[in-house]
Coordinates of N, CA and C in Angstrom, one line a residue:
Chain V
M10 N -193.9 126.8 200.8 CA -192.5 126.6 200.6 C -192.2 125.2 201.1
D11 N -191.3 124.6 200.4 CA -190.9 123.2 200.8 C -189.5 123.3 201.3
F12 N -189.3 123.1 202.6 CA -187.9 123.2 203.1 C -187.3 121.9 203.4
S13 N -187.9 120.9 202.7 CA -187.4 119.5 202.9 C -186.1 119.4 202.1
S14 N -185.3 118.4 202.5 CA -184.1 118.2 201.8 C -184.3 117.7 200.4
P15 N -183.4 117.9 199.5 CA -183.6 117.4 198.1 C -183.6 115.8 198.3
S16 N -184.5 115.2 197.7 CA -184.7 113.7 197.9 C -183.4 113.0 197.6
S17 N -182.8 112.4 198.7 CA -181.5 111.8 198.5 C -181.5 110.4 199.1
G18 N -182.0 109.5 198.3 CA -182.1 108.1 198.6 C -182.8 107.8 199.9
S19 N -182.0 107.4 200.9 CA -182.6 106.8 202.1 C -183.2 107.9 203.1
S20 N -182.6 109.1 203.1 CA -183.1 110.0 204.1 C -184.6 110.5 203.8
S21 N -185.3 110.6 204.8 CA -186.7 111.0 204.6 C -186.8 112.3 203.9
S22 N -187.7 112.4 202.9 CA -187.8 113.6 202.1 C -188.5 114.7 202.9
S23 N -189.2 114.4 204.0 CA -189.9 115.5 204.7 C -189.0 116.0 205.9
Q24 N -187.8 115.6 206.0 CA -186.9 116.0 207.0 C -186.5 117.5 206.8
F25 N -186.5 118.3 207.8 CA -186.1 119.7 207.7 C -184.6 119.8 207.4
N26 N -184.3 120.6 206.4 CA -182.9 120.8 206.0 C -182.5 122.3 206.1
A27 N -181.7 122.6 207.0 CA -181.4 124.0 207.3 C -180.7 124.7 206.1
D28 N -179.9 124.0 205.4 CA -179.2 124.6 204.3 C -180.1 124.9 203.2
V29 N -181.1 124.0 202.9 CA -182.1 124.3 201.9 C -182.9 125.5 202.3
F30 N -183.3 125.5 203.6 CA -184.1 126.6 204.1 C -183.4 127.9 203.9
K31 N -182.1 128.0 204.2 CA -181.3 129.2 204.1 C -181.3 129.7 202.6
D32 N -181.0 128.7 201.7 CA -180.9 129.1 200.3 C -182.2 129.6 199.8
Q33 N -183.3 129.0 200.2 CA -184.6 129.4 199.7 C -185.0 130.7 200.3
L34 N -184.7 131.0 201.5 CA -185.0 132.3 202.1 C -184.2 133.4 201.4
K35 N -182.9 133.1 201.2 CA -182.1 134.1 200.5 C -182.6 134.4 199.1
N36 N -183.0 133.4 198.4 CA -183.5 133.5 197.0 C -184.8 134.3 197.0
Q37 N -185.7 134.0 198.0 CA -187.0 134.7 198.0 C -186.8 136.2 198.3
L38 N -185.9 136.5 199.3 CA -185.6 137.9 199.6 C -185.0 138.6 198.4
A39 N -184.1 138.0 197.7 CA -183.5 138.6 196.6 C -184.5 138.9 195.5
Q40 N -185.4 137.9 195.3 CA -186.4 138.1 194.3 C -187.4 139.2 194.6
A41 N -187.8 139.3 195.9 CA -188.7 140.3 196.3 C -188.0 141.7 196.1
Y42 N -186.7 141.8 196.5 CA -186.0 143.0 196.4 C -185.9 143.4 194.9
A43 N -185.6 142.5 194.0 CA -185.5 142.8 192.6 C -186.8 143.3 192.0
E44 N -187.9 142.7 192.4 CA -189.2 143.1 191.9 C -189.5 144.5 192.4
E45 N -189.2 144.8 193.6 CA -189.5 146.1 194.2 C -188.7 147.2 193.5
F46 N -187.4 146.8 193.2 CA -186.5 147.7 192.6 C -187.0 148.0 191.2
L47 N -187.4 147.0 190.4 CA -187.9 147.2 189.1 C -189.1 148.0 189.0
E48 N -190.0 147.8 189.9 CA -191.2 148.6 190.0 C -190.9 150.1 190.2
T49 N -189.9 150.4 191.1 CA -189.5 151.7 191.3 C -188.9 152.3 190.1
L50 N -188.0 151.6 189.4 CA -187.4 152.0 188.2 C -188.4 152.4 187.1
R51 N -189.4 151.6 187.0 CA -190.5 151.9 186.0 C -191.2 153.2 186.4
A52 N -191.5 153.3 187.7 CA -192.3 154.5 188.1 C -191.4 155.8 187.9
K53 N -190.2 155.7 188.3 CA -189.3 156.9 188.3 C -189.0 157.3 186.9
C54 N -188.6 156.3 186.0 CA -188.2 156.6 184.7 C -189.3 156.9 183.8
F55 N -190.5 156.4 184.0 CA -191.7 156.8 183.3 C -191.9 158.3 183.5
D56 N -191.9 158.7 184.8 CA -192.1 160.1 185.2 C -191.1 161.0 184.5
K57 N -189.8 160.6 184.4 CA -188.8 161.5 183.9 C -188.8 161.5 182.4
C58 N -189.0 160.4 181.8 CA -188.6 160.2 180.4 C -189.9 160.2 179.4
I59 N -191.0 159.7 179.9 CA -192.2 159.7 179.0 C -193.1 160.8 179.5
T60 N -192.7 162.0 179.1 CA -193.5 163.2 179.6 C -194.7 163.4 178.8
K61 N -194.7 163.1 177.5 CA -195.8 163.2 176.7 C -195.9 161.9 175.9
P62 N -196.7 160.9 176.3 CA -196.7 159.7 175.6 C -197.2 159.9 174.1
G63 N -196.3 159.5 173.2 CA -196.7 159.6 171.8 C -197.2 158.3 171.2
S64 N -197.3 158.2 169.9 CA -197.8 157.0 169.3 C -196.8 155.9 169.3
S65 N -195.5 156.2 169.5 CA -194.5 155.1 169.8 C -193.4 155.7 170.6
L66 N -192.6 154.8 171.2 CA -191.5 155.2 172.0 C -190.4 155.8 171.1
S67 N -190.0 157.0 171.3 CA -188.9 157.7 170.5 C -187.6 157.2 170.9
G68 N -186.6 157.5 170.0 CA -185.2 157.1 170.3 C -184.7 157.9 171.5
S69 N -185.1 159.2 171.6 CA -184.6 160.0 172.8 C -185.2 159.5 174.1
E70 N -186.5 159.0 174.0 CA -187.1 158.5 175.2 C -186.4 157.2 175.6
G71 N -186.0 156.4 174.6 CA -185.3 155.2 174.9 C -183.9 155.5 175.6
S72 N -183.2 156.5 175.1 CA -181.9 156.7 175.7 C -182.1 157.4 177.1
C73 N -183.1 158.2 177.2 CA -183.4 158.7 178.5 C -183.7 157.6 179.5
I74 N -184.4 156.6 179.1 CA -184.7 155.5 180.0 C -183.4 154.8 180.5
S75 N -182.5 154.6 179.5 CA -181.2 153.9 179.9 C -180.4 154.8 180.9
R76 N -180.3 156.1 180.6 CA -179.6 157.0 181.5 C -180.3 157.0 182.9
C77 N -181.6 157.1 182.9 CA -182.4 157.1 184.1 C -182.1 155.9 185.0
M78 N -182.1 154.7 184.3 CA -181.8 153.5 185.1 C -180.4 153.5 185.7
D79 N -179.4 153.9 184.8 CA -178.0 154.0 185.3 C -177.9 155.0 186.5
R80 N -178.6 156.1 186.4 CA -178.5 157.1 187.5 C -179.2 156.6 188.7
Y81 N -180.3 155.9 188.5 CA -181.0 155.5 189.7 C -180.2 154.5 190.5
V82 N -179.5 153.6 189.8 CA -178.6 152.6 190.4 C -177.5 153.4 191.1
E83 N -176.9 154.4 190.4 CA -175.9 155.2 191.0 C -176.4 155.9 192.3
A84 N -177.6 156.5 192.2 CA -178.1 157.2 193.4 C -178.3 156.2 194.6
T85 N -178.7 155.0 194.3 CA -178.8 154.0 195.4 C -177.5 153.8 196.1
G86 N -176.4 153.8 195.3 CA -175.0 153.6 195.9 C -174.6 154.8 196.7
I87 N -174.9 156.0 196.2 CA -174.6 157.3 196.9 C -175.3 157.3 198.2
I88 N -176.6 157.0 198.2 CA -177.4 157.0 199.5 C -176.9 156.0 200.5
S89 N -176.5 154.8 200.0 CA -176.0 153.7 200.8 C -174.7 154.2 201.5
R90 N -173.8 154.8 200.7 CA -172.5 155.2 201.3 C -172.8 156.4 202.2
A91 N -173.7 157.3 201.9 CA -174.0 158.4 202.8 C -174.4 157.9 204.2
L92 N -175.2 156.8 204.2 CA -175.7 156.3 205.5 C -174.7 155.4 206.2
F93 N -173.9 154.6 205.5 CA -173.2 153.6 206.1 C -171.7 153.7 206.1
S94 N -171.2 154.7 205.4 CA -169.7 154.8 205.4 C -169.4 156.3 205.5
G95 N -168.2 156.6 206.0 CA -167.8 158.0 206.2 C -168.3 158.6 207.4
P96 N -167.7 159.7 207.8 CA -168.2 160.4 209.0 C -169.5 161.0 208.8
P97 N -170.4 161.0 209.8 CA -171.7 161.7 209.7 C -171.5 163.2 209.5
Q98 N -172.3 163.8 208.6 CA -172.1 165.3 208.4 C -173.4 166.0 208.7
Chain Z
M12 N -192.5 122.5 209.0 CA -191.2 122.8 209.6 C -191.1 122.3 211.0
D13 N -190.0 121.6 211.2 CA -189.8 121.0 212.6 C -189.6 122.1 213.6
P14 N -190.5 122.2 214.6 CA -190.4 123.3 215.6 C -189.1 123.3 216.3
S15 N -188.4 122.2 216.4 CA -187.1 122.2 217.1 C -186.1 123.0 216.4
S16 N -186.3 123.2 215.1 CA -185.3 124.0 214.3 C -185.3 125.4 214.8
L17 N -186.4 125.9 215.5 CA -186.4 127.2 216.0 C -185.5 127.4 217.2
E18 N -185.1 126.3 217.7 CA -184.1 126.3 218.9 C -182.7 126.2 218.4
N19 N -182.5 126.0 217.1 CA -181.2 125.9 216.5 C -180.6 127.3 216.5
P20 N -179.6 127.6 217.4 CA -179.1 128.9 217.5 C -178.5 129.5 216.2
E21 N -177.9 128.6 215.4 CA -177.3 129.0 214.2 C -178.3 129.5 213.2
L22 N -179.5 128.8 213.2 CA -180.6 129.2 212.3 C -181.2 130.5 212.8
V23 N -181.3 130.7 214.1 CA -181.9 131.9 214.6 C -181.0 133.1 214.3
Q24 N -179.7 132.9 214.4 CA -178.8 133.9 214.0 C -178.9 134.3 212.6
F25 N -179.0 133.3 211.7 CA -179.1 133.5 210.3 C -180.3 134.3 210.0
I26 N -181.5 134.0 210.6 CA -182.7 134.7 210.3 C -182.6 136.1 210.8
N27 N -182.1 136.4 212.0 CA -181.9 137.7 212.5 C -181.0 138.6 211.6
Q28 N -179.9 137.9 211.1 CA -179.0 138.6 210.2 C -179.7 139.0 208.9
E29 N -180.5 138.1 208.4 CA -181.2 138.4 207.1 C -182.3 139.5 207.3
K30 N -182.9 139.4 208.5 CA -183.9 140.4 208.8 C -183.3 141.8 208.9
E31 N -182.1 141.9 209.5 CA -181.4 143.2 209.6 C -181.0 143.7 208.2
R32 N -180.5 142.7 207.4 CA -180.1 143.1 206.0 C -181.3 143.6 205.2
A33 N -182.4 142.9 205.4 CA -183.6 143.4 204.7 C -184.1 144.7 205.1
M34 N -184.0 145.0 206.4 CA -184.4 146.3 206.9 C -183.5 147.4 206.4
L35 N -182.2 147.2 206.3 CA -181.2 148.2 205.8 C -181.5 148.4 204.3
N36 N -181.7 147.3 203.5 CA -182.0 147.5 202.1 C -183.3 148.3 201.9
E37 N -184.2 148.0 202.8 CA -185.5 148.7 202.7 C -185.3 150.2 202.9
M38 N -184.5 150.5 203.9 CA -184.2 151.9 204.2 C -183.5 152.6 203.1
V39 N -182.5 152.0 202.5 CA -181.8 152.6 201.3 C -182.8 152.8 200.2
A40 N -183.6 151.8 199.9 CA -184.6 151.9 198.8 C -185.6 153.1 199.1
K41 N -186.0 153.2 200.3 CA -187.0 154.3 200.6 C -186.3 155.6 200.5
L42 N -185.1 155.8 201.0 CA -184.5 157.1 200.9 C -184.1 157.4 199.5
T43 N -183.7 156.4 198.7 CA -183.3 156.7 197.3 C -184.6 157.2 196.6
N44 N -185.7 156.6 196.8 CA -187.0 157.0 196.2 C -187.3 158.5 196.6
V45 N -187.2 158.8 197.8 CA -187.6 160.2 198.3 C -186.6 161.2 197.8
C46 N -185.3 160.9 197.9 CA -184.2 161.8 197.6 C -184.1 162.0 196.1
W47 N -184.4 161.0 195.3 CA -184.4 161.1 193.8 C -185.4 162.2 193.4
D48 N -186.6 162.2 194.0 CA -187.6 163.2 193.7 C -187.1 164.6 194.1
K49 N -186.4 164.7 195.3 CA -186.0 166.0 195.8 C -184.9 166.6 194.9
C50 N -183.9 165.7 194.6 CA -182.6 166.2 194.1 C -182.5 166.1 192.6
I51 N -183.1 165.2 191.9 CA -183.0 165.0 190.5 C -184.2 165.7 189.8
T52 N -184.0 167.0 189.5 CA -185.2 167.7 189.1 C -185.3 167.7 187.5
G53 N -184.1 167.6 186.8 CA -184.2 167.6 185.4 C -184.2 166.2 184.8
T54 N -184.0 166.1 183.5 CA -183.9 164.8 182.8 C -182.6 164.2 183.2
P55 N -182.6 162.9 183.5 CA -181.3 162.3 183.9 C -180.2 162.4 182.9
G56 N -179.1 162.9 183.2 CA -178.0 163.0 182.3 C -177.1 161.8 182.3
S57 N -175.9 161.9 181.6 CA -175.0 160.8 181.5 C -174.2 160.7 182.8
K58 N -174.1 161.7 183.6 CA -173.6 161.6 184.9 C -174.2 162.6 185.8
F59 N -174.1 162.4 187.1 CA -174.7 163.3 188.1 C -173.8 164.5 188.2
S60 N -174.3 165.7 188.4 CA -173.5 166.9 188.7 C -173.1 166.8 190.1
S61 N -172.1 167.6 190.5 CA -171.6 167.5 191.9 C -172.7 168.0 192.8
S62 N -173.5 168.9 192.4 CA -174.6 169.4 193.3 C -175.7 168.3 193.5
E63 N -175.9 167.6 192.4 CA -176.9 166.5 192.6 C -176.4 165.4 193.5
Q64 N -175.1 165.1 193.4 CA -174.5 164.1 194.3 C -174.5 164.5 195.7
S65 N -174.2 165.8 196.0 CA -174.2 166.2 197.4 C -175.6 166.4 197.9
C66 N -176.5 166.7 197.0 CA -177.9 166.8 197.4 C -178.4 165.4 197.9
L67 N -178.1 164.4 197.1 CA -178.5 163.0 197.5 C -177.9 162.6 198.9
S68 N -176.6 162.9 199.1 CA -176.0 162.5 200.4 C -176.6 163.3 201.5
N69 N -176.8 164.6 201.3 CA -177.4 165.4 202.4 C -178.8 165.0 202.7
C70 N -179.5 164.7 201.6 CA -180.9 164.4 201.7 C -181.1 163.1 202.6
A71 N -180.2 162.1 202.4 CA -180.3 160.9 203.1 C -180.0 161.1 204.6
R72 N -179.0 161.9 204.9 CA -178.6 162.1 206.3 C -179.6 163.0 207.0
R73 N -180.1 164.0 206.3 CA -181.1 164.9 206.9 C -182.4 164.1 207.2
Y74 N -182.8 163.2 206.3 CA -184.0 162.4 206.5 C -183.8 161.6 207.9
L75 N -182.6 161.1 208.1 CA -182.4 160.4 209.4 C -182.5 161.4 210.6
D76 N -181.9 162.6 210.4 CA -182.0 163.6 211.5 C -183.5 163.9 211.8
M77 N -184.2 164.1 210.7 CA -185.6 164.4 210.9 C -186.4 163.3 211.6
S78 N -186.1 162.0 211.2 CA -186.7 160.9 211.8 C -186.6 160.9 213.3
V79 N -185.3 161.3 213.8 CA -185.1 161.4 215.2 C -186.0 162.4 215.9
I80 N -186.0 163.6 215.2 CA -186.8 164.7 215.8 C -188.3 164.3 215.9
I81 N -188.8 163.7 214.8 CA -190.2 163.3 214.8 C -190.5 162.2 215.9
M82 N -189.6 161.3 216.0 CA -189.7 160.3 217.1 C -189.8 160.9 218.5
K83 N -188.9 161.8 218.8 CA -188.9 162.5 220.1 C -190.1 163.3 220.3
R84 N -190.5 164.1 219.3 CA -191.7 164.9 219.5 C -193.0 164.1 219.6
F85 N -193.0 163.0 218.8 CA -194.2 162.1 218.9 C -194.3 161.5 220.3
Q86 N -193.1 161.1 220.9 CA -193.2 160.5 222.2 C -193.7 161.5 223.2
N87 N -193.3 162.7 223.1 CA -193.8 163.8 224.0 C -195.3 164.1 223.9
M88 N -195.9 163.7 222.8 CA -197.3 163.9 222.6 C -198.2 163.0 223.4
H89 N -197.6 162.0 224.0 CA -198.4 161.0 224.7 C -198.2 161.2 226.2

């Protein structure tokens, strides 16, 4: 990772730049999170929707995949709210 | 990386904050994964039933309760 400042004329390009470091850290974390989330979606929705792999993906399998993705995102929200908002039950 | 930047309190605070955020995201992802398998038994529909919704919420909270019990019991084993 290169945390040096974007080359800006006189300032040394190897100088540490905290703002660049923060941006890059945030981006890398977001990317890692997205990759992990996609991998989970593939695993869960394949399980649910492609129960008997045929010679091609059927229309009903396709719509199952869309619904599965929407529900998984919704489930993530429900879990997050159950943990972090509202009184413990 | 300049070692003196590790003494920059603002940066240290930023890193700790991101670390905590990542841990919480990780916990939500883990529980969603586990509770999806427990609670969503059929083919995903166009919306969750109310029993699926409450199963997901209960599942997340009970997993935390269980974690506490396991932690305590594990400590007593030593």
